[in-house]
PDB file of C-alpha atoms in Angstrom:
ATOM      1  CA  UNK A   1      28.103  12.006  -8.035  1.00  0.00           C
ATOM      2  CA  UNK A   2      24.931  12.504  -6.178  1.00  0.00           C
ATOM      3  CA  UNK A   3      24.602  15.381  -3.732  1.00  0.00           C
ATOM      4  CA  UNK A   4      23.601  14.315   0.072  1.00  0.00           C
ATOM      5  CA  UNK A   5      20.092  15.484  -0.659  1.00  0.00           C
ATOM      6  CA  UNK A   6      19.358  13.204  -2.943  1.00  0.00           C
ATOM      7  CA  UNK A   7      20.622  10.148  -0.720  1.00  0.00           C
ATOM      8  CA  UNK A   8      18.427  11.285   1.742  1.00  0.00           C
ATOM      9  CA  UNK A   9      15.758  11.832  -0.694  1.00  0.00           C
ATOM     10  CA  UNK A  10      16.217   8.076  -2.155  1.00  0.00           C
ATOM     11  CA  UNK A  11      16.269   7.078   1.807  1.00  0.00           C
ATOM     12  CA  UNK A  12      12.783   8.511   2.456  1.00  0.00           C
ATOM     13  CA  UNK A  13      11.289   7.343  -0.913  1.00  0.00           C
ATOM     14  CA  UNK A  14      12.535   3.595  -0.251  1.00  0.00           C
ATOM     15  CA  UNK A  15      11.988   3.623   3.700  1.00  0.00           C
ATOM     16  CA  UNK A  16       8.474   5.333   3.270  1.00  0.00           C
ATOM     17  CA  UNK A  17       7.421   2.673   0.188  1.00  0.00           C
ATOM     18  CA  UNK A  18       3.314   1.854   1.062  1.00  0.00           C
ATOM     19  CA  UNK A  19       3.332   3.361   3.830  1.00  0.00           C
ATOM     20  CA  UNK A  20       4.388   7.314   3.238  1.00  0.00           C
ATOM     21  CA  UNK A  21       6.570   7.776   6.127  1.00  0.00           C
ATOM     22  CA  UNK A  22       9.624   6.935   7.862  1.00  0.00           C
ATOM     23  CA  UNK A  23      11.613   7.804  10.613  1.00  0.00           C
ATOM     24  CA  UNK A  24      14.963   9.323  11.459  1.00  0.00           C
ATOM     25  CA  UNK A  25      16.225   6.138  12.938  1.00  0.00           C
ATOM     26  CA  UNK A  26      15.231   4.027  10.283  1.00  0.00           C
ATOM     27  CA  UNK A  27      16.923   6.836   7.538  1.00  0.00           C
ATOM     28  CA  UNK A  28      20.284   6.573   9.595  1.00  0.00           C
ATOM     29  CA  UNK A  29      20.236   3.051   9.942  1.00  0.00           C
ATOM     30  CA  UNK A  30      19.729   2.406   5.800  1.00  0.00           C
ATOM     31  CA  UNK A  31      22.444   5.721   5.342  1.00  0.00           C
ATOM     32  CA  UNK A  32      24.663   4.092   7.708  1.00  0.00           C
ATOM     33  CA  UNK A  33      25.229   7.360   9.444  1.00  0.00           C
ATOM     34  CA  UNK A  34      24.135   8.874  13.042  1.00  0.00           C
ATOM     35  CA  UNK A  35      20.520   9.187  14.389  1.00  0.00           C
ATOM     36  CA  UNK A  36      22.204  12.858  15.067  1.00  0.00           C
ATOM     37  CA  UNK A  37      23.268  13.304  11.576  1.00  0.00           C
ATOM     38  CA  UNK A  38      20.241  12.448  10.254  1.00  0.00           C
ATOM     39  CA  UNK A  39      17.934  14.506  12.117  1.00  0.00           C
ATOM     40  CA  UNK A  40      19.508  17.512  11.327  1.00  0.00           C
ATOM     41  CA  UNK A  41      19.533  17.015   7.514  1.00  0.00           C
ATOM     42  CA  UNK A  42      16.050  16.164   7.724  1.00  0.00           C
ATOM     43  CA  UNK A  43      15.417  19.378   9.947  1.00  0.00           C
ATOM     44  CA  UNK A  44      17.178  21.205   6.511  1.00  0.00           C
ATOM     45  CA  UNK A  45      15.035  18.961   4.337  1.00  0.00           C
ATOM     46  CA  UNK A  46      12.221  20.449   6.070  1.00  0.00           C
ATOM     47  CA  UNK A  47      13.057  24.056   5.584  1.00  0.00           C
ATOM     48  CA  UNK A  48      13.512  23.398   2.231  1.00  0.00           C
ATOM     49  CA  UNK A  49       9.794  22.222   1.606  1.00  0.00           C
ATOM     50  CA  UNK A  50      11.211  18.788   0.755  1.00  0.00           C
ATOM     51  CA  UNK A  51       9.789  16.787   3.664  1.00  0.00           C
ATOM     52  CA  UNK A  52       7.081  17.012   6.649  1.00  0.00           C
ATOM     53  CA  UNK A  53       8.013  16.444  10.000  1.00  0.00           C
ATOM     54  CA  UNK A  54       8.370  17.333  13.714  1.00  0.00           C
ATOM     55  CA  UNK A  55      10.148  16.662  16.204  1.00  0.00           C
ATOM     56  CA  UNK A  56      10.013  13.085  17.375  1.00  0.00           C
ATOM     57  CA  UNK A  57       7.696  12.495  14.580  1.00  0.00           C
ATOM     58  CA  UNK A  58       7.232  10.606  11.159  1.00  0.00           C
ATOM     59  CA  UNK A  59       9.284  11.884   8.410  1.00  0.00           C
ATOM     60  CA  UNK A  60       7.357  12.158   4.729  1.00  0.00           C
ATOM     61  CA  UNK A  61       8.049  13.620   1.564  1.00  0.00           C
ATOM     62  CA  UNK A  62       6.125  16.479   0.506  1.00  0.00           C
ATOM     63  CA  UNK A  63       4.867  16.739  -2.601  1.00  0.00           C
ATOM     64  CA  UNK A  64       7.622  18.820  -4.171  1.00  0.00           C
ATOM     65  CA  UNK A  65      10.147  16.002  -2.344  1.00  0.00           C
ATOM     66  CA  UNK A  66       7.997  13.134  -4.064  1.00  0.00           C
ATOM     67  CA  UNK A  67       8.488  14.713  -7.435  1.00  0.00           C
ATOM     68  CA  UNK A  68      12.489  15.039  -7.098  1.00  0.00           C
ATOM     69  CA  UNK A  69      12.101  11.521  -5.293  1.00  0.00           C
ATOM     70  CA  UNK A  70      10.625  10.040  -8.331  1.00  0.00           C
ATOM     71  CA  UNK A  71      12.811  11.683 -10.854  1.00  0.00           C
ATOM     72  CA  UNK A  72      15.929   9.848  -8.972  1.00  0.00           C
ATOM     73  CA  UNK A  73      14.560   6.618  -8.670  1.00  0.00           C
ATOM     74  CA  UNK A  74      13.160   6.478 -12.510  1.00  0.00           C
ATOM     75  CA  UNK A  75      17.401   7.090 -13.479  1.00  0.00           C
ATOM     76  CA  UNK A  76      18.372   4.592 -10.666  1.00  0.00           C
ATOM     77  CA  UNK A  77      15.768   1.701 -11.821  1.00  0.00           C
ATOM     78  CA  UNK A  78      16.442   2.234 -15.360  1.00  0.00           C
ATOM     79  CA  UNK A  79      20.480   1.940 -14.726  1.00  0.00           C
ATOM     80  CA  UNK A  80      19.783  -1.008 -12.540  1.00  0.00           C
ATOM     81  CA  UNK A  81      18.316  -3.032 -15.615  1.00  0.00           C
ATOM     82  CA  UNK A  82      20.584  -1.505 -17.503  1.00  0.00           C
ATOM     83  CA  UNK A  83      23.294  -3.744 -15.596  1.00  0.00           C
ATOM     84  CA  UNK A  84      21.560  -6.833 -14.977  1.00  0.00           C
ATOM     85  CA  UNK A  85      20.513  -6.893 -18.981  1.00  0.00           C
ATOM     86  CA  UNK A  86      23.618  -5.555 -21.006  1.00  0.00           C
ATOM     87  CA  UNK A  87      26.527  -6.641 -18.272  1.00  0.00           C
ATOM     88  CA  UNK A  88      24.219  -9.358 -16.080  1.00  0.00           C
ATOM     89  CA  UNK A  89      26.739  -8.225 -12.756  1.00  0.00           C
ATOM     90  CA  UNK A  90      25.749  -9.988  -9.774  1.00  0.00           C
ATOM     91  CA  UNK A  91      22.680  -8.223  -7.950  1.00  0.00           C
ATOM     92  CA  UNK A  92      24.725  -6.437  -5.460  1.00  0.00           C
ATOM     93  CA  UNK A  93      26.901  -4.591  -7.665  1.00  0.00           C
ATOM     94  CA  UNK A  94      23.675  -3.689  -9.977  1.00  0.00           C
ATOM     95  CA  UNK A  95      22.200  -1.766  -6.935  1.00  0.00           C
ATOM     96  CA  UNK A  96      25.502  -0.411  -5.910  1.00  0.00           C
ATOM     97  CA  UNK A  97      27.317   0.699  -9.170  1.00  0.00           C
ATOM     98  CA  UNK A  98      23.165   1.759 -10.781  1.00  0.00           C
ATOM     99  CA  UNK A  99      23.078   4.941  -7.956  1.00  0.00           C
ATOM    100  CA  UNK A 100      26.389   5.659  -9.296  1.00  0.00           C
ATOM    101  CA  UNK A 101      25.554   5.857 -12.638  1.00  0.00           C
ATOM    102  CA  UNK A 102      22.451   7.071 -12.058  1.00  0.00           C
ATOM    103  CA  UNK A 103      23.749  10.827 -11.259  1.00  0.00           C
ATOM    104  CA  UNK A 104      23.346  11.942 -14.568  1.00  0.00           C
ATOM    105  CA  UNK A 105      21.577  14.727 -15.561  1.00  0.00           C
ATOM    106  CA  UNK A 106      20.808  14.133 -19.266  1.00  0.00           C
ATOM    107  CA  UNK A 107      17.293  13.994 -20.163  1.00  0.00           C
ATOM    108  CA  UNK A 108      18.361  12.902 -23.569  1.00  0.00           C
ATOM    109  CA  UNK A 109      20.181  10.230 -22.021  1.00  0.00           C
ATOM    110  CA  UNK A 110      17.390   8.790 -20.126  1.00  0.00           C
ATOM    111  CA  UNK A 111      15.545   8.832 -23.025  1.00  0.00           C
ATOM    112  CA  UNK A 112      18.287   7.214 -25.456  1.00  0.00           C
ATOM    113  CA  UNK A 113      18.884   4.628 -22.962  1.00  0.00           C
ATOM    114  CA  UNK A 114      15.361   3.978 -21.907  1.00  0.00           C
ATOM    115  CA  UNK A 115      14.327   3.188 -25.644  1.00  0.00           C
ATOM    116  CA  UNK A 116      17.457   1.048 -26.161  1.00  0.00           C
ATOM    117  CA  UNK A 117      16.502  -1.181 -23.447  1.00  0.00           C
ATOM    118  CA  UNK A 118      13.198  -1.280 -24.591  1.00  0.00           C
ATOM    119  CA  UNK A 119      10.923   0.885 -21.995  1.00  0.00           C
ATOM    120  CA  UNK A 120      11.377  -1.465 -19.248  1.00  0.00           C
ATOM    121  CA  UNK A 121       9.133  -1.992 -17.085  1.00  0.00           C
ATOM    122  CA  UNK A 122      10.576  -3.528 -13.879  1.00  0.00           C
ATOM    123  CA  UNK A 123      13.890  -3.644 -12.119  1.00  0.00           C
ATOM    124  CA  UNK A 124      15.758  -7.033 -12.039  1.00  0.00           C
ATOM    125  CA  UNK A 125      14.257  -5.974  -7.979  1.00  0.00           C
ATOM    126  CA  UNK A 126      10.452  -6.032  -8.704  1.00  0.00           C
ATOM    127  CA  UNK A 127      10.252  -2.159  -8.656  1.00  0.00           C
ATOM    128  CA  UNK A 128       8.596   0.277 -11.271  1.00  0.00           C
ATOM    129  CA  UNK A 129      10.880   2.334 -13.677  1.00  0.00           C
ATOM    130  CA  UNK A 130       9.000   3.974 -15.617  1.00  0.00           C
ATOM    131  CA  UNK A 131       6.407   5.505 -13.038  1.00  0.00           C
ATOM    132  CA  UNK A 132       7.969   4.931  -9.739  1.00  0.00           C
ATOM    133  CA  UNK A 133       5.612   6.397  -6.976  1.00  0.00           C
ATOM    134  CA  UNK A 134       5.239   6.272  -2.907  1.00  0.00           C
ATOM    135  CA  UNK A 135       1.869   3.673  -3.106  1.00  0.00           C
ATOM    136  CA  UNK A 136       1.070   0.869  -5.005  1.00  0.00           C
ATOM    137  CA  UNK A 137      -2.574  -0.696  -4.257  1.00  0.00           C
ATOM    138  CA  UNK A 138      -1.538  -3.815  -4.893  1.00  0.00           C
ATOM    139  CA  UNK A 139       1.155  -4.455  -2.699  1.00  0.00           C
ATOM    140  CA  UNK A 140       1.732  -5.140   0.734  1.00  0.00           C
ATOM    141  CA  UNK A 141       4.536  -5.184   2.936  1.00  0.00           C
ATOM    142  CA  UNK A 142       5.610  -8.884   3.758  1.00  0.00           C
ATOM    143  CA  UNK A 143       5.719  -7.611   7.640  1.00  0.00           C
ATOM    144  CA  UNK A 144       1.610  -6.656   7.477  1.00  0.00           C
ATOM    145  CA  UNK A 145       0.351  -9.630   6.206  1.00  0.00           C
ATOM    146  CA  UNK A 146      -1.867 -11.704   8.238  1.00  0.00           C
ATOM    147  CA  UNK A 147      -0.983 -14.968   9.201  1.00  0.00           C
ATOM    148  CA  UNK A 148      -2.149 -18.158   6.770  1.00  0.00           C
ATOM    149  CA  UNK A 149      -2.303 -16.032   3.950  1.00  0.00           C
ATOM    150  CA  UNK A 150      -1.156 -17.112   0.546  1.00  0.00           C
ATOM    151  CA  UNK A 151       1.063 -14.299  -1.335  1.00  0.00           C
ATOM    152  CA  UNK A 152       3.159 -13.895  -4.643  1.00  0.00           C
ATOM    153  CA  UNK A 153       6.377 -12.302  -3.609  1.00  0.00           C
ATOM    154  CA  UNK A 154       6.889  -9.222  -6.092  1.00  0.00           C
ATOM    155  CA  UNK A 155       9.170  -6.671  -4.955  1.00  0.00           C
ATOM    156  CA  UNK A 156      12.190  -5.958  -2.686  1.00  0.00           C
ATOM    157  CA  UNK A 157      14.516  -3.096  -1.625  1.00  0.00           C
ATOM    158  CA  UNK A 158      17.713  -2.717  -3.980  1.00  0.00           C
ATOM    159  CA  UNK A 159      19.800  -2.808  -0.175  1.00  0.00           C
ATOM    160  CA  UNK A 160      22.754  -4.741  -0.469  1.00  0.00           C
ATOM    161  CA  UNK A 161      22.038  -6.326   3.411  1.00  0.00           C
ATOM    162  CA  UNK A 162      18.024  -6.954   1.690  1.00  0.00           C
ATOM    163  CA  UNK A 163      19.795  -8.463  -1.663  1.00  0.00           C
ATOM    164  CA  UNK A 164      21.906 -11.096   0.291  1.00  0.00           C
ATOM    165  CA  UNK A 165      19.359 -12.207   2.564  1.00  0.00           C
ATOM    166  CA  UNK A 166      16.700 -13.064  -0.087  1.00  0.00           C
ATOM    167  CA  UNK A 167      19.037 -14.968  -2.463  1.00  0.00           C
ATOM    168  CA  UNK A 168      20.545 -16.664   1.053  1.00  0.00           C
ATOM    169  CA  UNK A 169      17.082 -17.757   1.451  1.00  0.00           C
ATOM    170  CA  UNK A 170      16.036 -18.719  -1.947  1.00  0.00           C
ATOM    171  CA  UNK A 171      12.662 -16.482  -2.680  1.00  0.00           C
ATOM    172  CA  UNK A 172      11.965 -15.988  -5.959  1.00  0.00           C
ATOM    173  CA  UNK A 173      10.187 -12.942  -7.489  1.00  0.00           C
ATOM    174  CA  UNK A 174       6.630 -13.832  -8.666  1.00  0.00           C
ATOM    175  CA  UNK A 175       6.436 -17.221  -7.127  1.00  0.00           C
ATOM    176  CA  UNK A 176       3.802 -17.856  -4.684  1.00  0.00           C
ATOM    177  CA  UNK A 177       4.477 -18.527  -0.619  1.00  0.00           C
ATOM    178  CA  UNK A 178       2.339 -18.811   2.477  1.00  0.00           C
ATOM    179  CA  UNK A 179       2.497 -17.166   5.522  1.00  0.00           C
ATOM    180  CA  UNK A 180       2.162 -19.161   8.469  1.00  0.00           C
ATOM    181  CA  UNK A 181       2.864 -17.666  11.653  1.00  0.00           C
ATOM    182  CA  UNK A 182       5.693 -15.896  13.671  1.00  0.00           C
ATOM    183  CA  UNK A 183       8.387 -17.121  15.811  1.00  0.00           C
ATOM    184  CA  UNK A 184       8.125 -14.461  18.410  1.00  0.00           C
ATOM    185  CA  UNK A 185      11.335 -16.040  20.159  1.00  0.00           C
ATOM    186  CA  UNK A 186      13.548 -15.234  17.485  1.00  0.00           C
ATOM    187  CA  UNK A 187      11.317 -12.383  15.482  1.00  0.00           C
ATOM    188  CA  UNK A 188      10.861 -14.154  12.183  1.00  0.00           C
ATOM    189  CA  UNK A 189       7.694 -15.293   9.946  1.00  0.00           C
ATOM    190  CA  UNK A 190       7.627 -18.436   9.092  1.00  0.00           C
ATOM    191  CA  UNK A 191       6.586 -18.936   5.702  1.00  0.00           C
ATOM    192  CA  UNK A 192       6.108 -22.224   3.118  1.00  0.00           C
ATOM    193  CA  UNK A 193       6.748 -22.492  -0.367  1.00  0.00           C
ATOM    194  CA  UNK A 194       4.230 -24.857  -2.478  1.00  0.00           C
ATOM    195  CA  UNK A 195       6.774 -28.061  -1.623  1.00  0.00           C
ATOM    196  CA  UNK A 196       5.874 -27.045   2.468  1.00  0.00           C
ATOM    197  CA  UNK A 197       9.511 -25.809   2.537  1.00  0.00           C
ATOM    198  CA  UNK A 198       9.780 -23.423   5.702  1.00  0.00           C
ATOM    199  CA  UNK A 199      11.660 -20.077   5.504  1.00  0.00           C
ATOM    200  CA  UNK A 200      12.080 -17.705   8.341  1.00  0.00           C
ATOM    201  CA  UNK A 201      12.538 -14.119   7.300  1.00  0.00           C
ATOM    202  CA  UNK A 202      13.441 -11.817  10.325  1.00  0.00           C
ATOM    203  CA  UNK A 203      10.850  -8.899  11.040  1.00  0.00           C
ATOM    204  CA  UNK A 204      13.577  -6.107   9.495  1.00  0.00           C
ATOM    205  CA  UNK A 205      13.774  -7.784   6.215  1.00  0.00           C
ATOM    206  CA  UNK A 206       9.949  -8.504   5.971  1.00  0.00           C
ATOM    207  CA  UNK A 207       9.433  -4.881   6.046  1.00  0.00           C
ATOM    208  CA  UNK A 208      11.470  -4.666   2.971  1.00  0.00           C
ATOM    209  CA  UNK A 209       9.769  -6.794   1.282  1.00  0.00           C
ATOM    210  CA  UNK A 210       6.293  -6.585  -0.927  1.00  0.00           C
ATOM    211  CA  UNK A 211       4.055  -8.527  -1.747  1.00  0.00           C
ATOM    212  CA  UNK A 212       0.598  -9.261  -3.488  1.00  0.00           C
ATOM    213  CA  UNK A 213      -2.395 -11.285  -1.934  1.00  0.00           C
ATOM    214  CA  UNK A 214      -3.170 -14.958  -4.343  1.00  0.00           C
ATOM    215  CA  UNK A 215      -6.175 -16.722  -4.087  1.00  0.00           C
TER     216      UNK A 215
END
């Protein structure tokens, strides 16, 4: 079972993708847990040389956070295609029951398991396993893009609220959409697929989302 630290530390790490910092109310809200609560385990993060922050600030890993950050993540991505390859469970339960899994602490297990599946190189989610880090040059998050800009949708958090809304919606990894514009009324972009479908994805989601620019 994983310790609170290291739900906090998979928090940051997915809350702070491309950008390299969070915030406590953004941590609390993805933990499910008080703004309180959260603050003061970051404030203990932060004594711990696991994180930067101050009060009222950003939150970020450090670099000895980032390290113990990636180390989760590479056992949670690699149990996630784990599940979708060798059980195919519906993409919920692979993000759920993969964390769970994922508290091993078998180094000849990862191994074992990584070769079985064959070195994999992305989670049924778009994300890295083998070298998951904070910053990926090509990406950007859905929610920065300019308007009428043409993208290939790669990535998107392993949240089960994040999960539901894309397959609600229909987007497809690696298939290309374009931006249009924003409905400030009701805080959503409005995008098109190559048929001039129109999607709206609310502003929350499209931060949790990642994308890379197409010609």
């Amino acid at each position: 079972m994983h310790s609170i630290t290291d739900n906090y530390l998979r928090a940051i790490f997915e809350s702070s993708y491309l950008t390299g910092q969070t915030s406590n109310k953004r941590l609390a809200s993805l933990l499910g847990v008080s703004l309180a609560t959260t603050t003061e385990y970051v404030k203990k993060l932060r004594q711990q040389g696991l994180v930067t922050s101050r009060k009222y600030s950003a939150v970020s890993l450090g670099n000895v956070g980032q390290q113990a950050a990636a180390n989760l993540m590479k056992k949670f991505h690699l149990c996630q295609v784990w599940l979708d390859q060798e059980l195919n469970l519906p993409l919920v339960e692979v993000a759920q029951q993969a964390w769970c899994l994922a508290s091993f602490d078998s180094n000849l297990l990862f191994r074992q398991l990584n070769e079985y599946l064959g070195f994999p190189e992305v989670t049924p989610f778009g994300s890295q396993v083998q070298r998951p880090c904070l910053y990926n040059e090509g990406l950007s998050r859905l929610y920065d893009l300019e308007y009428e800009t043409n993208f290939i949708f790669k990535e998107y958090l392993s949240d089960k609220k994040v999960i539901r809304y894309v397959e609600h919606l229909g987007l497809q990894l690696d298939q290309e959409y374009f931006l249009e514009n924003a409905d400030t009324v009701f805080d959503v972009l409005v995008l098109a697929t190559r048929t001039d479908k129109k999607i709206m994805v609310n502003y929350e989601i499209a931060s949790y989302l990642y994308v890379e620019l197409s010609d």
